[in-house]
Coordinates of C-alpha atoms and ligand atoms in Angstrom, one line a residue:
M1 CA 72.8 294.4 18.5
T2 CA 69.4 295.0 17.4
A3 CA 66.0 293.1 18.5
S4 CA 65.4 291.7 15.1
K5 CA 68.8 289.7 15.1
T6 CA 67.7 288.2 18.6
R7 CA 64.2 287.5 17.3
G8 CA 65.9 286.0 14.1
I9 CA 64.5 285.8 10.7
G10 CA 64.5 282.8 8.5
F11 CA 67.0 280.4 9.6
T12 CA 67.6 282.0 13.1
S13 CA 63.5 282.1 13.5
Q14 CA 61.6 280.2 16.2
R15 CA 60.5 278.0 13.7
T16 CA 64.0 276.9 13.0
R17 CA 64.1 276.6 16.9
D18 CA 61.1 274.6 17.0
R19 CA 62.1 272.5 14.5
M20 CA 65.2 271.4 16.7
I21 CA 63.0 270.6 19.4
E22 CA 60.9 268.4 17.6
R23 CA 64.1 266.5 16.5
L24 CA 65.3 266.0 20.1
R25 CA 62.1 264.7 21.2
A26 CA 62.6 262.2 18.3
Q27 CA 65.7 261.4 19.9
G28 CA 64.2 260.6 23.0
V29 CA 64.4 263.6 25.1
Q30 CA 61.6 263.8 27.2
D31 CA 62.2 266.4 29.5
E32 CA 59.9 269.3 28.9
T33 CA 61.6 271.8 31.2
V34 CA 65.0 271.3 29.3
L35 CA 63.1 271.3 25.8
A36 CA 61.3 274.6 26.9
A37 CA 64.8 276.2 27.8
M38 CA 66.3 275.0 24.6
A39 CA 63.4 276.3 22.6
T40 CA 64.1 279.7 24.1
V41 CA 67.8 280.1 24.1
P42 CA 69.0 281.6 20.5
R43 CA 71.7 279.0 19.6
H44 CA 72.7 280.9 16.5
L45 CA 74.2 283.9 18.4
F46 CA 76.8 281.6 20.2
V47 CA 78.4 280.5 16.7
D48 CA 80.1 282.7 13.9
E49 CA 77.6 284.4 11.4
A50 CA 79.1 282.2 8.9
L51 CA 77.9 278.9 10.4
A52 CA 74.5 280.6 11.9
S53 CA 72.7 278.9 9.0
R54 CA 73.8 275.5 10.4
A55 CA 73.4 276.5 14.2
Y56 CA 70.3 274.3 14.9
E57 CA 71.6 271.3 13.4
D58 CA 72.6 268.4 15.5
M59 CA 76.3 268.6 15.2
A60 CA 79.1 270.1 17.2
L61 CA 80.2 273.5 15.4
P62 CA 83.8 275.1 15.6
I63 CA 83.8 278.2 17.7
G64 CA 87.5 279.3 17.3
F65 CA 90.4 278.3 19.5
E66 CA 90.0 274.7 18.5
Q67 CA 87.1 274.3 20.4
T68 CA 83.6 273.3 19.7
I69 CA 80.0 274.3 20.6
S70 CA 78.3 271.1 22.1
Q71 CA 75.5 269.1 19.7
P72 CA 72.0 269.9 20.9
V73 CA 71.3 266.4 21.9
V74 CA 74.2 266.3 23.8
V75 CA 73.4 269.7 25.9
A76 CA 70.2 268.1 26.2
V77 CA 70.7 264.9 27.6
M78 CA 73.5 265.9 30.1
I79 CA 71.0 268.5 31.8
A80 CA 68.3 265.9 31.8
A81 CA 70.0 263.8 33.3
L82 CA 70.8 266.0 36.3
R83 CA 67.5 266.6 36.4
R84 CA 66.0 263.2 36.6
G85 CA 63.3 262.4 39.3
R86 CA 63.8 266.2 40.6
E87 CA 61.3 268.9 41.1
G88 CA 61.4 272.5 40.0
K89 CA 64.7 274.2 39.1
L90 CA 68.3 272.9 39.7
G91 CA 69.9 274.8 42.5
K92 CA 73.4 276.0 42.4
V93 CA 75.1 274.9 38.9
L94 CA 78.9 274.6 38.3
E95 CA 79.8 274.2 34.7
I96 CA 83.2 273.6 33.7
G97 CA 84.2 274.7 29.8
T98 CA 81.7 277.7 29.1
G99 CA 83.0 277.5 25.5
C100 CA 80.6 280.2 23.5
G101 CA 78.4 280.0 26.5
Y102 CA 75.6 278.1 25.0
Q103 CA 75.0 276.0 27.2
A104 CA 75.4 278.1 30.3
A105 CA 72.7 280.0 28.7
V106 CA 70.6 276.8 28.8
L107 CA 71.4 276.0 32.5
A108 CA 70.3 279.3 33.7
Q109 CA 67.2 278.5 32.5
V110 CA 66.8 275.8 34.8
S111 CA 68.8 276.5 37.4
A112 CA 68.6 279.0 40.5
E113 CA 72.1 279.8 40.1
V114 CA 74.6 279.0 37.7
Y115 CA 78.6 279.4 38.0
S116 CA 80.4 278.6 34.6
M117 CA 84.7 278.3 34.1
E118 CA 86.5 278.4 30.9
R119 CA 90.4 278.4 30.7
I120 CA 90.8 280.2 27.4
S121 CA 90.6 283.9 28.3
G122 CA 89.8 284.6 24.5
L123 CA 86.9 282.4 24.8
L124 CA 85.2 283.4 28.0
E125 CA 85.4 287.2 26.3
R126 CA 83.5 285.6 23.4
A127 CA 81.2 284.2 25.6
R128 CA 80.5 287.3 27.8
A129 CA 79.6 289.0 24.7
N130 CA 77.1 286.5 23.5
L131 CA 75.7 286.1 26.9
R132 CA 75.2 289.8 27.4
E133 CA 72.3 290.7 25.0
L134 CA 70.3 287.8 27.1
R135 CA 71.0 289.5 30.3
L136 CA 70.7 286.6 32.3
R137 CA 70.9 287.3 36.0
D138 CA 72.2 284.4 38.5
L139 CA 74.9 283.4 35.7
R140 CA 78.2 284.1 36.5
L141 CA 81.8 283.3 34.5
A142 CA 84.6 282.6 35.8
Y143 CA 88.2 282.2 34.4
G144 CA 90.6 279.5 35.7
D145 CA 91.3 275.9 35.3
G146 CA 88.1 273.8 36.2
A147 CA 89.9 271.0 37.5
N148 CA 90.0 273.3 40.4
G149 CA 86.5 273.9 40.8
L150 CA 85.5 277.3 42.4
P151 CA 85.8 276.6 46.0
E152 CA 84.6 280.1 46.8
A153 CA 81.1 279.4 45.6
A154 CA 80.9 275.5 46.6
P155 CA 79.1 273.3 47.3
F156 CA 77.2 273.0 44.2
D157 CA 74.1 270.9 43.7
A158 CA 75.4 269.9 40.2
I159 CA 78.5 270.1 38.4
I160 CA 78.7 269.6 34.8
L161 CA 81.7 268.6 32.4
A162 CA 81.8 270.2 28.9
A163 CA 85.1 268.4 28.2
S164 CA 86.5 264.9 28.6
T165 CA 89.0 263.4 31.3
P166 CA 90.0 260.3 32.4
E167 CA 89.0 260.8 35.8
V168 CA 86.5 263.2 37.7
P169 CA 89.2 266.0 39.1
A170 CA 89.0 265.3 43.2
A171 CA 88.4 269.1 43.6
L172 CA 85.0 268.7 41.9
K173 CA 84.0 265.8 43.6
A174 CA 84.9 267.6 46.8
Q175 CA 82.6 270.7 46.0
L176 CA 79.6 268.4 45.2
A177 CA 77.0 269.1 48.1
V178 CA 75.3 266.0 49.6
G179 CA 72.2 264.8 46.9
G180 CA 74.4 266.6 44.2
R181 CA 75.0 265.0 40.9
L182 CA 77.9 265.7 38.8
I183 CA 77.9 264.7 34.8
A184 CA 81.0 264.4 32.6
P185 CA 82.3 262.6 29.5
L186 CA 84.9 260.3 30.7
I187 CA 87.7 258.7 28.6
V188 CA 87.0 255.0 28.8
K189 CA 89.7 254.3 26.3
P190 CA 92.7 256.7 25.2
G191 CA 92.9 256.9 21.5
S192 CA 95.6 258.5 19.1
G193 CA 94.7 262.2 19.7
A194 CA 91.7 263.5 21.9
A195 CA 89.3 262.8 18.7
N196 CA 90.1 259.1 18.8
S197 CA 89.4 258.4 22.6
E198 CA 86.4 256.5 23.6
Q199 CA 84.1 258.4 26.1
T200 CA 81.4 257.6 28.1
L201 CA 79.1 260.1 30.1
Y202 CA 79.1 259.5 33.5
L203 CA 76.7 260.3 36.3
L204 CA 78.0 260.6 39.9
E205 CA 75.6 261.4 42.9
R206 CA 76.8 262.0 46.2
T207 CA 74.4 260.3 48.8
S208 CA 74.2 260.9 52.6
T209 CA 76.5 257.6 52.9
G210 CA 78.7 257.6 49.8
W211 CA 78.7 257.9 46.0
S212 CA 76.3 256.2 43.3
E213 CA 77.1 255.9 39.9
Q214 CA 75.7 255.4 36.6
W215 CA 77.0 255.1 32.6
L216 CA 74.8 256.4 30.0
D217 CA 75.7 257.3 26.0
A218 CA 78.9 257.1 24.4
V219 CA 79.9 261.1 23.4
R220 CA 83.0 263.2 22.0
F221 CA 84.2 265.8 23.6
V222 CA 87.4 268.0 23.4
P223 CA 89.9 267.0 26.2
L224 CA 89.9 269.0 29.7
R225 CA 93.3 270.6 29.7
A226 CA 95.5 271.9 32.4
G227 CA 96.0 275.4 33.5
K228 CA 95.0 278.8 31.7
Q229 CA 95.8 280.1 28.5
Ligands
LIG301 N1 80.0 274.5 27.0 C1 80.3 274.7 25.7 C2 81.2 273.6 25.1 C3 82.4 273.8 25.2 S1 83.6 272.7 24.5 C4 78.6 274.8 24.9 O1 78.1 275.1 25.3 O2 78.9 274.4 23.6 C5 85.0 272.7 26.1 C6 85.4 273.8 26.6 O3 86.1 273.4 27.9 C7 86.5 274.6 25.6 O4 85.9 275.8 25.6 C8 87.6 274.6 26.6 O5 88.5 275.4 26.4 C9 87.2 274.4 27.9 N2 88.1 273.6 29.0 C10 89.2 272.5 28.9 N3 89.8 272.1 30.1 C11 88.9 273.2 30.9 C12 89.8 273.4 32.3 N4 90.4 272.8 32.8 N5 89.0 274.4 32.8 C13 88.2 275.3 32.3 N6 87.6 274.8 30.8 C14 88.2 273.8 30.0

């Protein structure tokens, strides 16, 4: 890939990215660290070339394998929730559901270390290719069922699920450090097919004495699936 593609022209330019940031602000995202991170990550490099002109619109887009790249505002809200009230970078972060790798790239800007897991090998390879050009140190991709977490790298200061589930997998709770936070789209009402289920962002914090939980916005994510593919 040439430098000009990374830098972008026209719809892939910094100006287009800055307009996305202004929209995020208008939607209530206030975390300047998250906004600055999203202003630097070239989102158009994570979608098919045919969709690149729409990469900065506030919508989820297909990335193949029946999966989607998350909506910008949802990425911003989730990472901001993990950071709220905290100074500096997030420590060691685990993402479940790498997809095209976009959110992992944003996370890498605001974290000391990021591990991202994906169960579809073809997608993981795509993410690897998308991320290669950005040369993010301290971002590692792992192939596997994210419901098991990554015990060899635990405990994590933050865990972020990019796929919906009726309940937080026990292994992930166990791999959360004391003081750590987990955010996930929880299915609060099952529907006929994943698209029709009702989901709400759920923020869980491990305290020195137990757990504290909080319910945030309504969202729509693809389902967390078992096993590898
Ligand atoms: N984080 C992505 C969005 C990914 S969509 C972004 O930046 O846009 C959700 C992803 O979760 C899909 O790629 C799907 O394959 C993956 N996924 C679903 N169940 C999983 C599991 N058990 N373990 C790991 N990944 C899973």
